[in-house]
Short mmCIF file of N, CA and C in Angstrom, two decimals:
data_model
loop_
_atom_site.label_atom_id
_atom_site.label_comp_id
_atom_site.label_asym_id
_atom_site.label_seq_id
_atom_site.Cartn_x
_atom_site.Cartn_y
_atom_site.Cartn_z
N UNK T 1172 -34.15 -26.95 -8.11
CA UNK T 1172 -32.86 -26.81 -7.45
C UNK T 1172 -33.00 -27.30 -6.02
N UNK T 1173 -32.08 -28.11 -5.61
CA UNK T 1173 -32.06 -28.68 -4.28
C UNK T 1173 -31.63 -27.61 -3.28
N UNK T 1174 -32.46 -27.32 -2.29
CA UNK T 1174 -32.15 -26.28 -1.30
C UNK T 1174 -30.93 -26.66 -0.47
N UNK T 1175 -30.77 -27.94 -0.19
CA UNK T 1175 -29.60 -28.38 0.58
C UNK T 1175 -28.32 -28.10 -0.21
N UNK T 1176 -28.37 -28.36 -1.51
CA UNK T 1176 -27.21 -28.09 -2.36
C UNK T 1176 -26.89 -26.60 -2.36
N UNK T 1177 -27.89 -25.75 -2.51
CA UNK T 1177 -27.67 -24.30 -2.55
C UNK T 1177 -27.13 -23.80 -1.22
N UNK T 1178 -27.53 -24.43 -0.13
CA UNK T 1178 -27.01 -24.03 1.17
C UNK T 1178 -25.52 -24.28 1.30
N UNK T 1179 -25.03 -25.33 0.68
CA UNK T 1179 -23.62 -25.67 0.73
C UNK T 1179 -22.81 -25.02 -0.40
N UNK T 1180 -23.49 -24.42 -1.35
CA UNK T 1180 -22.79 -23.87 -2.51
C UNK T 1180 -21.79 -22.79 -2.14
N UNK T 1181 -22.19 -21.83 -1.33
CA UNK T 1181 -21.27 -20.74 -1.00
C UNK T 1181 -20.09 -21.25 -0.18
N UNK T 1182 -20.33 -22.21 0.70
CA UNK T 1182 -19.24 -22.76 1.51
C UNK T 1182 -18.25 -23.54 0.64
N UNK T 1183 -18.76 -24.39 -0.26
CA UNK T 1183 -17.85 -25.17 -1.10
C UNK T 1183 -17.12 -24.28 -2.09
N UNK T 1184 -17.76 -23.21 -2.52
CA UNK T 1184 -17.10 -22.29 -3.45
C UNK T 1184 -15.92 -21.61 -2.79
N UNK T 1185 -16.04 -21.29 -1.52
CA UNK T 1185 -14.93 -20.66 -0.81
C UNK T 1185 -13.77 -21.63 -0.60
N UNK T 1186 -14.05 -22.89 -0.45
CA UNK T 1186 -13.02 -23.87 -0.19
C UNK T 1186 -12.29 -24.31 -1.45
N UNK T 1187 -12.86 -24.10 -2.62
CA UNK T 1187 -12.30 -24.67 -3.82
C UNK T 1187 -11.66 -23.63 -4.75
N UNK T 1188 -11.41 -22.42 -4.30
CA UNK T 1188 -10.84 -21.40 -5.16
C UNK T 1188 -9.32 -21.56 -5.25
N UNK T 1189 -8.83 -21.64 -6.46
CA UNK T 1189 -7.38 -21.66 -6.71
C UNK T 1189 -7.15 -20.96 -8.03
N UNK T 1190 -6.11 -20.17 -8.08
CA UNK T 1190 -5.75 -19.45 -9.30
C UNK T 1190 -4.38 -19.92 -9.75
N UNK T 1191 -4.27 -20.26 -11.01
CA UNK T 1191 -2.98 -20.59 -11.61
C UNK T 1191 -2.62 -19.44 -12.54
N UNK T 1192 -1.51 -18.82 -12.28
CA UNK T 1192 -1.06 -17.67 -13.05
C UNK T 1192 -0.10 -18.15 -14.13
N UNK T 1193 -0.42 -17.90 -15.39
CA UNK T 1193 0.41 -18.34 -16.51
C UNK T 1193 1.08 -17.11 -17.12
N UNK T 1194 2.40 -17.13 -17.16
CA UNK T 1194 3.19 -16.04 -17.72
C UNK T 1194 3.84 -16.54 -18.99
N UNK T 1195 3.44 -15.99 -20.15
CA UNK T 1195 3.89 -16.50 -21.44
C UNK T 1195 4.69 -15.43 -22.18
N UNK T 1196 5.86 -15.82 -22.66
CA UNK T 1196 6.70 -14.94 -23.45
C UNK T 1196 7.51 -13.98 -22.59
N UNK T 1197 8.41 -13.27 -23.25
CA UNK T 1197 9.30 -12.35 -22.54
C UNK T 1197 8.50 -11.28 -21.79
N UNK T 1198 7.54 -10.67 -22.47
CA UNK T 1198 6.73 -9.63 -21.84
C UNK T 1198 5.88 -10.22 -20.71
N UNK T 1199 5.27 -11.37 -20.95
CA UNK T 1199 4.43 -12.00 -19.93
C UNK T 1199 5.20 -12.34 -18.68
N UNK T 1200 6.44 -12.79 -18.84
CA UNK T 1200 7.28 -13.11 -17.69
C UNK T 1200 7.60 -11.85 -16.89
N UNK T 1201 7.95 -10.77 -17.59
CA UNK T 1201 8.28 -9.53 -16.89
C UNK T 1201 7.07 -8.90 -16.21
N UNK T 1202 5.94 -8.87 -16.89
CA UNK T 1202 4.72 -8.33 -16.28
C UNK T 1202 4.29 -9.21 -15.11
N UNK T 1203 4.40 -10.52 -15.28
CA UNK T 1203 4.05 -11.44 -14.21
C UNK T 1203 4.91 -11.27 -12.98
N UNK T 1204 6.19 -11.00 -13.16
CA UNK T 1204 7.07 -10.76 -12.02
C UNK T 1204 6.63 -9.53 -11.23
N UNK T 1205 6.24 -8.48 -11.93
CA UNK T 1205 5.73 -7.28 -11.25
C UNK T 1205 4.41 -7.57 -10.54
N UNK T 1206 3.58 -8.39 -11.17
CA UNK T 1206 2.33 -8.81 -10.54
C UNK T 1206 2.61 -9.51 -9.21
N UNK T 1207 3.58 -10.43 -9.20
CA UNK T 1207 3.88 -11.16 -7.98
C UNK T 1207 4.50 -10.25 -6.92
N UNK T 1208 5.26 -9.25 -7.32
CA UNK T 1208 5.77 -8.29 -6.33
C UNK T 1208 4.62 -7.58 -5.63
N UNK T 1209 3.61 -7.20 -6.39
CA UNK T 1209 2.44 -6.51 -5.81
C UNK T 1209 1.64 -7.45 -4.91
N UNK T 1210 1.40 -8.66 -5.38
CA UNK T 1210 0.63 -9.64 -4.59
C UNK T 1210 1.38 -9.97 -3.30
N UNK T 1211 2.69 -10.09 -3.37
CA UNK T 1211 3.48 -10.38 -2.17
C UNK T 1211 3.33 -9.26 -1.14
N UNK T 1212 3.35 -8.02 -1.59
CA UNK T 1212 3.16 -6.91 -0.65
C UNK T 1212 1.79 -6.96 -0.01
N UNK T 1213 0.77 -7.31 -0.79
CA UNK T 1213 -0.58 -7.38 -0.25
C UNK T 1213 -0.74 -8.49 0.78
N UNK T 1214 -0.05 -9.61 0.58
CA UNK T 1214 -0.19 -10.75 1.49
C UNK T 1214 0.97 -10.86 2.49
N UNK T 1215 1.86 -9.87 2.50
CA UNK T 1215 2.98 -9.81 3.44
C UNK T 1215 3.89 -11.03 3.32
N UNK T 1216 4.22 -11.40 2.09
CA UNK T 1216 5.12 -12.52 1.83
C UNK T 1216 6.35 -11.97 1.11
N UNK T 1217 7.53 -12.32 1.59
CA UNK T 1217 8.76 -11.82 0.97
C UNK T 1217 9.17 -12.72 -0.19
N UNK T 1218 10.25 -12.34 -0.89
CA UNK T 1218 10.69 -13.11 -2.05
C UNK T 1218 11.29 -14.46 -1.69
N UNK T 1219 11.51 -14.70 -0.41
CA UNK T 1219 11.92 -16.02 0.05
C UNK T 1219 10.74 -16.93 0.31
N UNK T 1220 9.52 -16.39 0.09
CA UNK T 1220 8.32 -17.18 0.30
C UNK T 1220 7.88 -17.27 1.75
N UNK T 1221 8.44 -16.43 2.60
CA UNK T 1221 8.10 -16.44 4.03
C UNK T 1221 7.19 -15.27 4.38
N UNK T 1222 6.35 -15.48 5.36
CA UNK T 1222 5.48 -14.41 5.86
C UNK T 1222 6.33 -13.42 6.63
N UNK T 1223 6.20 -12.13 6.30
CA UNK T 1223 7.04 -11.12 6.94
C UNK T 1223 6.47 -10.63 8.26
N UNK T 1224 5.17 -10.63 8.40
CA UNK T 1224 4.55 -10.28 9.68
C UNK T 1224 3.20 -10.96 9.77
N UNK T 1225 2.79 -11.24 10.96
CA UNK T 1225 1.52 -11.93 11.16
C UNK T 1225 0.37 -10.94 11.02
N UNK T 1226 -0.47 -11.18 10.06
CA UNK T 1226 -1.68 -10.40 9.86
C UNK T 1226 -2.69 -11.34 9.22
N UNK T 1227 -3.50 -11.96 10.04
CA UNK T 1227 -4.42 -13.01 9.56
C UNK T 1227 -5.37 -12.49 8.48
N UNK T 1228 -5.80 -11.25 8.61
CA UNK T 1228 -6.75 -10.71 7.64
C UNK T 1228 -6.14 -10.61 6.24
N UNK T 1229 -4.88 -10.24 6.14
CA UNK T 1229 -4.24 -10.10 4.83
C UNK T 1229 -3.74 -11.43 4.28
N UNK T 1230 -3.65 -12.45 5.11
CA UNK T 1230 -3.14 -13.75 4.67
C UNK T 1230 -4.22 -14.81 4.56
N UNK T 1231 -5.44 -14.44 4.84
CA UNK T 1231 -6.51 -15.44 4.87
C UNK T 1231 -6.74 -16.10 3.50
N UNK T 1232 -6.55 -15.37 2.41
CA UNK T 1232 -6.77 -15.94 1.08
C UNK T 1232 -5.48 -16.26 0.34
N UNK T 1233 -4.36 -16.31 1.03
CA UNK T 1233 -3.08 -16.58 0.38
C UNK T 1233 -3.06 -17.93 -0.31
N UNK T 1234 -3.82 -18.90 0.20
CA UNK T 1234 -3.82 -20.23 -0.40
C UNK T 1234 -4.51 -20.26 -1.77
N UNK T 1235 -5.16 -19.17 -2.15
CA UNK T 1235 -5.75 -19.08 -3.48
C UNK T 1235 -4.65 -18.91 -4.52
N UNK T 1236 -3.61 -18.18 -4.18
CA UNK T 1236 -2.54 -17.85 -5.12
C UNK T 1236 -1.26 -18.63 -4.90
N UNK T 1237 -1.08 -19.16 -3.70
CA UNK T 1237 0.18 -19.80 -3.33
C UNK T 1237 -0.03 -21.24 -2.93
N UNK T 1238 0.99 -22.06 -3.14
CA UNK T 1238 1.07 -23.39 -2.54
C UNK T 1238 1.98 -23.27 -1.33
N UNK T 1239 1.52 -23.74 -0.21
CA UNK T 1239 2.32 -23.69 1.01
C UNK T 1239 2.98 -25.02 1.31
N UNK T 1240 4.10 -24.98 2.02
CA UNK T 1240 4.80 -26.19 2.44
C UNK T 1240 4.69 -26.32 3.96
N UNK T 1241 5.11 -27.46 4.48
CA UNK T 1241 5.10 -27.67 5.92
C UNK T 1241 6.07 -26.74 6.64
N UNK T 1242 7.08 -26.27 5.92
CA UNK T 1242 8.07 -25.35 6.49
C UNK T 1242 7.60 -23.90 6.41
N UNK T 1243 6.31 -23.71 6.14
CA UNK T 1243 5.70 -22.38 6.01
C UNK T 1243 6.39 -21.55 4.93
N UNK T 1244 6.68 -22.19 3.82
CA UNK T 1244 7.27 -21.54 2.65
C UNK T 1244 6.19 -21.50 1.59
N UNK T 1245 5.96 -20.33 1.01
CA UNK T 1245 4.92 -20.17 0.00
C UNK T 1245 5.54 -20.03 -1.38
N UNK T 1246 5.06 -20.85 -2.33
CA UNK T 1246 5.44 -20.74 -3.73
C UNK T 1246 4.22 -20.26 -4.50
N UNK T 1247 4.41 -19.35 -5.45
CA UNK T 1247 3.25 -18.92 -6.24
C UNK T 1247 2.77 -20.06 -7.13
N UNK T 1248 1.47 -20.13 -7.29
CA UNK T 1248 0.90 -21.11 -8.19
C UNK T 1248 0.97 -20.52 -9.60
N UNK T 1249 2.14 -20.67 -10.22
CA UNK T 1249 2.40 -20.01 -11.50
C UNK T 1249 3.21 -20.91 -12.42
N UNK T 1250 3.04 -20.67 -13.72
CA UNK T 1250 3.83 -21.34 -14.75
C UNK T 1250 4.41 -20.25 -15.64
N UNK T 1251 5.72 -20.29 -15.86
CA UNK T 1251 6.41 -19.32 -16.70
C UNK T 1251 6.87 -20.04 -17.96
N UNK T 1252 6.42 -19.57 -19.13
CA UNK T 1252 6.69 -20.25 -20.39
C UNK T 1252 7.30 -19.26 -21.38
N UNK T 1253 8.38 -19.67 -22.03
CA UNK T 1253 8.97 -18.88 -23.10
C UNK T 1253 9.82 -19.78 -23.98
N UNK T 1254 9.78 -19.54 -25.28
CA UNK T 1254 10.62 -20.32 -26.19
C UNK T 1254 12.09 -19.97 -26.01
N UNK T 1255 12.36 -18.72 -25.70
CA UNK T 1255 13.74 -18.25 -25.51
C UNK T 1255 14.09 -18.40 -24.03
N UNK T 1256 15.04 -19.25 -23.70
CA UNK T 1256 15.36 -19.48 -22.29
C UNK T 1256 16.01 -18.28 -21.59
N UNK T 1257 16.44 -17.27 -22.35
CA UNK T 1257 17.16 -16.16 -21.72
C UNK T 1257 16.27 -15.34 -20.78
N UNK T 1258 15.00 -15.14 -21.11
CA UNK T 1258 14.14 -14.37 -20.21
C UNK T 1258 13.86 -15.15 -18.92
N UNK T 1259 13.72 -16.46 -19.03
CA UNK T 1259 13.52 -17.27 -17.83
C UNK T 1259 14.80 -17.36 -17.02
N UNK T 1260 15.95 -17.42 -17.70
CA UNK T 1260 17.23 -17.44 -17.00
C UNK T 1260 17.44 -16.14 -16.24
N UNK T 1261 17.01 -15.02 -16.82
CA UNK T 1261 17.13 -13.73 -16.13
C UNK T 1261 16.28 -13.73 -14.87
N UNK T 1262 15.10 -14.31 -14.94
CA UNK T 1262 14.24 -14.39 -13.74
C UNK T 1262 14.86 -15.32 -12.71
N UNK T 1263 15.36 -16.47 -13.14
CA UNK T 1263 15.97 -17.43 -12.21
C UNK T 1263 17.18 -16.84 -11.50
N UNK T 1264 17.98 -16.05 -12.20
CA UNK T 1264 19.20 -15.51 -11.59
C UNK T 1264 18.95 -14.19 -10.86
N UNK T 1265 17.76 -13.61 -11.01
CA UNK T 1265 17.44 -12.35 -10.36
C UNK T 1265 16.85 -12.56 -8.98
N UNK T 1266 16.32 -11.48 -8.42
CA UNK T 1266 15.76 -11.55 -7.06
C UNK T 1266 14.51 -12.42 -6.98
N UNK T 1267 13.82 -12.64 -8.10
CA UNK T 1267 12.62 -13.48 -8.10
C UNK T 1267 12.95 -14.96 -8.27
N UNK T 1268 14.20 -15.30 -8.54
CA UNK T 1268 14.59 -16.65 -8.91
C UNK T 1268 14.21 -17.72 -7.92
N UNK T 1269 14.44 -17.50 -6.65
CA UNK T 1269 14.14 -18.53 -5.65
C UNK T 1269 12.69 -18.49 -5.19
N UNK T 1270 11.97 -17.47 -5.63
CA UNK T 1270 10.57 -17.33 -5.25
C UNK T 1270 9.71 -18.38 -5.94
N UNK T 1271 9.99 -18.65 -7.21
CA UNK T 1271 9.21 -19.63 -7.97
C UNK T 1271 9.77 -21.03 -7.75
N UNK T 1272 8.88 -22.02 -7.81
CA UNK T 1272 9.32 -23.41 -7.74
C UNK T 1272 10.10 -23.74 -9.01
N UNK T 1273 11.14 -24.57 -8.92
CA UNK T 1273 11.96 -24.88 -10.11
C UNK T 1273 11.15 -25.48 -11.26
N UNK T 1274 10.13 -26.24 -10.96
CA UNK T 1274 9.34 -26.87 -12.02
C UNK T 1274 8.36 -25.89 -12.67
N UNK T 1275 8.31 -24.64 -12.22
CA UNK T 1275 7.42 -23.65 -12.81
C UNK T 1275 7.94 -23.08 -14.12
N UNK T 1276 9.21 -23.33 -14.43
CA UNK T 1276 9.84 -22.76 -15.62
C UNK T 1276 9.80 -23.77 -16.78
N UNK T 1277 9.21 -23.35 -17.91
CA UNK T 1277 9.16 -24.19 -19.10
C UNK T 1277 9.71 -23.36 -20.26
N UNK T 1278 10.79 -23.83 -20.87
CA UNK T 1278 11.37 -23.06 -21.97
C UNK T 1278 11.81 -23.96 -23.11
N UNK T 1279 11.97 -23.33 -24.28
CA UNK T 1279 12.49 -24.02 -25.44
C UNK T 1279 14.01 -23.92 -25.44
N UNK T 1280 14.60 -24.34 -26.51
CA UNK T 1280 16.05 -24.29 -26.64
C UNK T 1280 16.55 -22.99 -27.26
N UNK T 1281 15.71 -22.37 -28.09
CA UNK T 1281 16.12 -21.11 -28.74
C UNK T 1281 14.89 -20.24 -28.95
N UNK T 1282 15.15 -18.97 -29.18
CA UNK T 1282 14.06 -18.02 -29.41
C UNK T 1282 13.61 -18.02 -30.86
N UNK T 1283 12.62 -17.19 -31.14
CA UNK T 1283 12.07 -17.11 -32.49
C UNK T 1283 12.52 -15.87 -33.24
N UNK T 1284 13.30 -15.01 -32.61
CA UNK T 1284 13.76 -13.80 -33.28
C UNK T 1284 12.61 -12.87 -33.64
N UNK T 1285 11.62 -12.75 -32.76
CA UNK T 1285 10.43 -11.91 -32.98
C UNK T 1285 9.63 -12.32 -34.21
N UNK T 1286 9.68 -13.58 -34.58
CA UNK T 1286 8.90 -14.09 -35.70
C UNK T 1286 7.75 -14.91 -35.12
N UNK T 1287 6.57 -14.31 -35.09
CA UNK T 1287 5.41 -14.94 -34.49
C UNK T 1287 5.10 -16.28 -35.15
N UNK T 1288 5.15 -16.34 -36.45
CA UNK T 1288 4.80 -17.57 -37.17
C UNK T 1288 5.76 -18.70 -36.82
N UNK T 1289 7.02 -18.39 -36.66
CA UNK T 1289 8.00 -19.42 -36.29
C UNK T 1289 7.67 -20.01 -34.92
N UNK T 1290 7.29 -19.16 -34.01
CA UNK T 1290 6.91 -19.65 -32.68
C UNK T 1290 5.60 -20.39 -32.68
N UNK T 1291 4.65 -19.92 -33.45
CA UNK T 1291 3.31 -20.52 -33.46
C UNK T 1291 3.25 -21.85 -34.20
N UNK T 1292 3.92 -21.92 -35.35
CA UNK T 1292 3.78 -23.10 -36.20
C UNK T 1292 4.88 -24.14 -36.06
N UNK T 1293 6.05 -23.75 -35.60
CA UNK T 1293 7.14 -24.72 -35.56
C UNK T 1293 7.67 -24.94 -34.15
N UNK T 1294 8.39 -23.98 -33.60
CA UNK T 1294 9.03 -24.19 -32.30
C UNK T 1294 8.06 -24.29 -31.13
N UNK T 1295 7.01 -23.47 -31.15
CA UNK T 1295 6.08 -23.45 -30.03
C UNK T 1295 5.14 -24.62 -29.95
N UNK T 1296 4.92 -25.32 -31.04
CA UNK T 1296 4.00 -26.44 -31.06
C UNK T 1296 4.43 -27.53 -30.09
N UNK T 1297 5.73 -27.79 -29.99
CA UNK T 1297 6.21 -28.84 -29.11
C UNK T 1297 6.07 -28.50 -27.63
N UNK T 1298 6.10 -27.22 -27.29
CA UNK T 1298 5.98 -26.82 -25.89
C UNK T 1298 4.54 -26.79 -25.45
N UNK T 1299 3.67 -26.27 -26.29
CA UNK T 1299 2.26 -26.16 -25.93
C UNK T 1299 1.64 -27.53 -25.97
#
């Protein structure tokens, strides 16, 4: 093992951390929304994607979970997927709607009616 490489390993590991949060299905979308509410409180970011108060210690790792813009607007690094567009529409029209980037929502045209096989073998194949 190259000692020079090992010396840079911890530094490069800190610079390259990114988490993509995938929320799948009606339950996954709802649980994911609660997850983002908690993470926002921890990093002092409101649902508009803005920092609510300056606290460098609590915001130092925000870039692991969020994509930032030049206007200091933070979008979660997340993808929301559901065959039934109604759960995603509920999120879009609710208080979390403007928090996610518009391209984060991926949905089918209709639901599966709680039929796992229909989603897995027919309708869901085209989305995945």
